[in-house]
GROMACS .gro file of C-alpha atoms in nm:
model
  209
    1MET     CA    1   9.203   6.378  10.421
    2ASN     CA    2   9.219   6.054  10.194
    3ARG     CA    3   9.517   6.015   9.970
    4GLU     CA    4   9.227   5.838   9.726
    5LYS     CA    5   9.028   6.185   9.733
    6ILE     CA    6   9.328   6.401   9.714
    7LYS     CA    7   9.436   6.224   9.375
    8LYS     CA    8   9.067   6.226   9.243
    9ILE     CA    9   9.098   6.632   9.287
   10LEU     CA   10   9.423   6.673   9.149
   11ASP     CA   11   9.325   6.438   8.874
   12ASP     CA   12   9.008   6.632   8.745
   13HIS     CA   13   9.181   6.977   8.855
   14VAL     CA   14   9.314   7.222   8.566
   15PRO     CA   15   9.643   7.431   8.702
   16GLU     CA   16   9.509   7.825   8.710
   17PRO     CA   17   9.734   8.114   8.859
   18LEU     CA   18   9.713   8.185   9.216
   19GLY     CA   19   9.587   8.541   9.294
   20VAL     CA   20   9.380   8.630   8.990
   21ASP     CA   21   9.080   8.864   9.087
   22HIS     CA   22   8.947   8.872   8.691
   23ARG     CA   23   8.971   8.632   8.406
   24PHE     CA   24   8.941   8.779   8.016
   25ALA     CA   25   8.949   8.616   7.691
   26VAL     CA   26   9.073   8.840   7.338
   27LEU     CA   27   9.108   8.671   6.971
   28CYS     CA   28   9.386   8.715   6.732
   29ALA     CA   29   9.146   8.802   6.421
   30LEU     CA   30   9.303   8.662   6.145
   31MET     CA   31   9.167   8.862   5.814
   32ASP     CA   32   9.256   8.848   5.428
   33VAL     CA   33   9.318   9.207   5.254
   34ASP     CA   34   9.388   9.231   4.953
   35GLY     CA   35   9.525   8.855   4.889
   36GLU     CA   36   9.729   8.919   5.253
   37THR     CA   37   9.643   8.807   5.595
   38HIS     CA   38   9.619   9.089   5.862
   39VAL     CA   39   9.503   9.099   6.200
   40LEU     CA   40   9.164   9.277   6.313
   41PHE     CA   41   9.218   9.535   6.603
   42GLU     CA   42   8.971   9.743   6.742
   43LYS     CA   43   8.974  10.144   6.854
   44ARG     CA   44   8.825  10.132   7.158
   45SER     CA   45   8.529  10.341   7.205
   46LEU     CA   46   8.543  10.736   7.397
   47LEU     CA   47   8.250  10.653   7.572
   48LEU     CA   48   8.413  10.333   7.803
   49LYS     CA   49   8.540  10.471   8.144
   50ASN     CA   50   8.832  10.192   8.101
   51HIS     CA   51   9.098  10.194   7.847
   52THR     CA   52   8.896  10.447   7.626
   53GLY     CA   53   9.036  10.540   7.270
   54GLU     CA   54   9.297  10.238   7.318
   55VAL     CA   55   9.412   9.981   7.005
   56SER     CA   56   9.266   9.643   7.123
   57LEU     CA   57   9.200   9.311   7.016
   58PRO     CA   58   8.819   9.226   7.054
   59GLY     CA   59   8.774   9.058   7.370
   60GLY     CA   60   8.657   9.085   7.708
   61ARG     CA   61   8.584   8.943   8.072
   62ILE     CA   62   8.523   8.540   8.094
   63GLU     CA   63   8.179   8.542   8.250
   64GLU     CA   64   8.036   8.256   8.505
   65GLY     CA   65   8.019   7.927   8.419
   66GLU     CA   66   8.204   8.038   8.070
   67THR     CA   67   8.488   7.903   7.906
   68PRO     CA   68   8.784   8.101   7.743
   69ARG     CA   69   8.744   7.981   7.438
   70GLU     CA   70   8.361   8.088   7.463
   71ALA     CA   71   8.457   8.375   7.627
   72ALA     CA   72   8.656   8.533   7.317
   73PHE     CA   73   8.402   8.389   7.050
   74ARG     CA   74   8.073   8.525   7.214
   75GLU     CA   75   8.273   8.907   7.329
   76THR     CA   76   8.395   8.911   6.919
   77ILE     CA   77   8.031   8.811   6.807
   78GLU     CA   78   7.904   9.114   7.075
   79GLU     CA   79   8.192   9.383   6.947
   80LEU     CA   80   8.228   9.353   6.598
   81ARG     CA   81   7.849   9.258   6.543
   82ILE     CA   82   7.914   8.982   6.266
   83ASP     CA   83   7.734   8.680   6.198
   84PRO     CA   84   7.899   8.391   6.395
   85LYS     CA   85   7.919   8.196   6.069
   86HIS     CA   86   8.227   8.418   5.999
   87LEU     CA   87   8.412   8.352   6.279
   88LYS     CA   88   8.646   8.042   6.354
   89ILE     CA   89   8.865   7.995   6.644
   90LEU     CA   90   9.172   7.804   6.526
   91GLY     CA   91   9.326   7.754   6.848
   92GLU     CA   92   9.459   7.927   7.181
   93GLY     CA   93   9.785   8.085   7.274
   94ASN     CA   94   9.998   8.137   7.536
   95TYR     CA   95   9.803   8.366   7.809
   96LEU     CA   96   9.908   8.676   7.959
   97MET     CA   97   9.933   8.758   8.361
   98ALA     CA   98   9.890   9.145   8.363
   99ARG     CA   99   9.992   9.390   8.691
  100ASN     CA  100   9.700   9.390   8.837
  101ASN     CA  101   9.590   9.069   8.915
  102ARG     CA  102   9.411   8.952   8.578
  103ALA     CA  103   9.499   8.715   8.353
  104VAL     CA  104   9.412   8.713   7.990
  105HIS     CA  105   9.380   8.421   7.748
  106VAL     CA  106   9.476   8.468   7.428
  107PHE     CA  107   9.278   8.335   7.087
  108ILE     CA  108   9.361   8.266   6.746
  109GLY     CA  109   9.077   8.286   6.453
  110THR     CA  110   9.027   8.401   6.151
  111ILE     CA  111   8.694   8.580   6.020
  112GLU     CA  112   8.587   8.523   5.673
  113GLY     CA  113   8.335   8.563   5.423
  114ILE     CA  114   8.276   8.936   5.532
  115ASP     CA  115   8.535   9.247   5.401
  116VAL     CA  116   8.667   9.457   5.704
  117LYS     CA  117   8.480   9.767   5.566
  118ASP     CA  118   8.165   9.569   5.567
  119ILE     CA  119   8.206   9.563   5.995
  120SER     CA  120   7.985   9.753   6.196
  121PRO     CA  121   8.118   9.711   6.555
  122GLU     CA  122   7.900   9.803   6.837
  123PRO     CA  123   7.955  10.182   6.863
  124GLY     CA  124   7.944  10.166   7.263
  125GLU     CA  125   8.225   9.942   7.285
  126VAL     CA  126   8.431  10.022   6.952
  127ALA     CA  127   8.512  10.380   6.778
  128TYR     CA  128   8.582  10.174   6.497
  129VAL     CA  129   8.799   9.867   6.363
  130PHE     CA  130   9.128   9.831   6.116
  131THR     CA  131   9.418   9.577   6.003
  132VAL     CA  132   9.791   9.579   6.037
  133PRO     CA  133   9.964   9.290   5.796
  134LEU     CA  134  10.015   8.988   6.016
  135SER     CA  135  10.404   9.036   5.806
  136VAL     CA  136  10.448   9.324   6.052
  137PHE     CA  137  10.428   9.098   6.407
  138LEU     CA  138  10.615   8.790   6.212
  139ASP     CA  139  10.955   9.016   6.049
  140THR     CA  140  10.985   9.317   6.311
  141GLU     CA  141  11.053   9.318   6.683
  142PRO     CA  142  10.838   9.616   6.878
  143GLU     CA  143  11.032   9.866   7.023
  144GLU     CA  144  11.062   9.797   7.438
  145HIS     CA  145  11.067  10.079   7.681
  146VAL     CA  146  11.123  10.014   8.042
  147ILE     CA  147  10.915  10.192   8.314
  148GLU     CA  148  10.940  10.156   8.674
  149PHE     CA  149  10.598  10.139   8.928
  150LYS     CA  150  10.728  10.331   9.261
  151LYS     CA  151  10.561  10.072   9.525
  152ASP     CA  152  10.357  10.317   9.849
  153VAL     CA  153  10.464  10.273  10.196
  154ASP     CA  154  10.176  10.149  10.434
  155GLU     CA  155  10.188  10.269  10.703
  156GLY     CA  156   9.883   9.963  10.858
  157PHE     CA  157  10.113   9.666  10.723
  158PRO     CA  158  10.316   9.431  10.960
  159TYR     CA  159  10.630   9.496  10.864
  160ASP     CA  160  10.751   9.386  11.187
  161LEU     CA  161  10.648   9.049  11.086
  162ILE     CA  162  10.892   9.003  10.826
  163PRO     CA  163  11.289   8.920  10.833
  164GLN     CA  164  11.450   9.241  10.810
  165THR     CA  165  11.650   9.094  10.544
  166THR     CA  166  11.379   9.045  10.290
  167VAL     CA  167  11.405   9.297  10.059
  168ALA     CA  168  11.292   9.155   9.718
  169PRO     CA  169  10.857   9.138   9.776
  170PHE     CA  170  10.915   9.509   9.821
  171ARG     CA  171  11.090   9.645   9.531
  172ASN     CA  172  10.983   9.893   9.304
  173ILE     CA  173  10.807   9.670   8.980
  174LYS     CA  174  10.952   9.735   8.689
  175ASP     CA  175  10.764   9.598   8.311
  176ARG     CA  176  10.857   9.635   7.970
  177ILE     CA  177  10.642   9.789   7.754
  178PHE     CA  178  10.670   9.717   7.382
  179PHE     CA  179  10.531   9.937   7.117
  180TYR     CA  180  10.449   9.881   6.730
  181THR     CA  181  10.538  10.188   6.570
  182GLU     CA  182  10.451  10.085   6.163
  183ALA     CA  183  10.094  10.201   6.200
  184LYS     CA  184   9.984  10.428   5.935
  185GLU     CA  185   9.824  10.657   6.160
  186LYS     CA  186  10.014  10.745   6.518
  187GLU     CA  187   9.626  10.694   6.686
  188GLN     CA  188   9.668  10.318   6.556
  189ILE     CA  189   9.979  10.151   6.744
  190VAL     CA  190   9.992   9.874   6.886
  191TRP     CA  191  10.122   9.925   7.264
  192GLY     CA  192  10.054   9.831   7.556
  193MET     CA  193   9.918   9.470   7.668
  194THR     CA  194   9.782   9.406   7.315
  195ALA     CA  195  10.160   9.472   7.161
  196LYS     CA  196  10.281   9.208   7.409
  197ILE     CA  197  10.039   9.003   7.317
  198MET     CA  198  10.108   9.023   6.954
  199ARG     CA  199  10.477   8.973   7.052
  200GLY     CA  200  10.368   8.607   7.222
  201VAL     CA  201  10.140   8.549   6.905
  202ALA     CA  202  10.406   8.651   6.671
  203GLU     CA  203  10.657   8.411   6.862
  204LEU     CA  204  10.420   8.148   6.846
  205LEU     CA  205  10.348   8.152   6.473
  206ARG     CA  206  10.725   8.152   6.448
  207THR     CA  207  10.757   7.815   6.562
  208ALA     CA  208  10.586   7.673   6.216
  209ASP     CA  209  10.914   7.756   6.025
   0.00000   0.00000   0.00000
């Protein structure tokens, strides 16, 4: 292949992680509540098949031909059922690579001109919304618990093609699970992937100090 053509491909290329099955975008939406900056969270609907009843940030899968930023904006509007004029995206934070080969792009934005109590989310996706002071994430570190996921033995896998000295790729996978336990209600505890995202957001925002 012509080297100039290769150079042109690389110049136009936006790097992406390899092996990603699906890409998602979420929004860390900031709101003023009683004069204090809060983060808006969703309690996912019991009608959903996946992640039922969990605490999450607004967001969803990035559709074909859609940028991550566009997806974060669209999903937030659809789930919260608010007028787009109330939503402003400030920028993108660091993205998360989940264990199941999924990339989650994280955006930070604001919801203004509407009170949280006046948000009536899409009932098929969101049971209700609530907020947590941003200071909870900026001023405290979450509880951290390590969990180990056991690998399954696949009898059809060609282990004979791999050097016997190779062990690392087949070790059990360990993951750090975070919990922010300052919630008023137990069912509103921010944990798991959402807590990992919020920990990353807090680390990024602290750099402004």
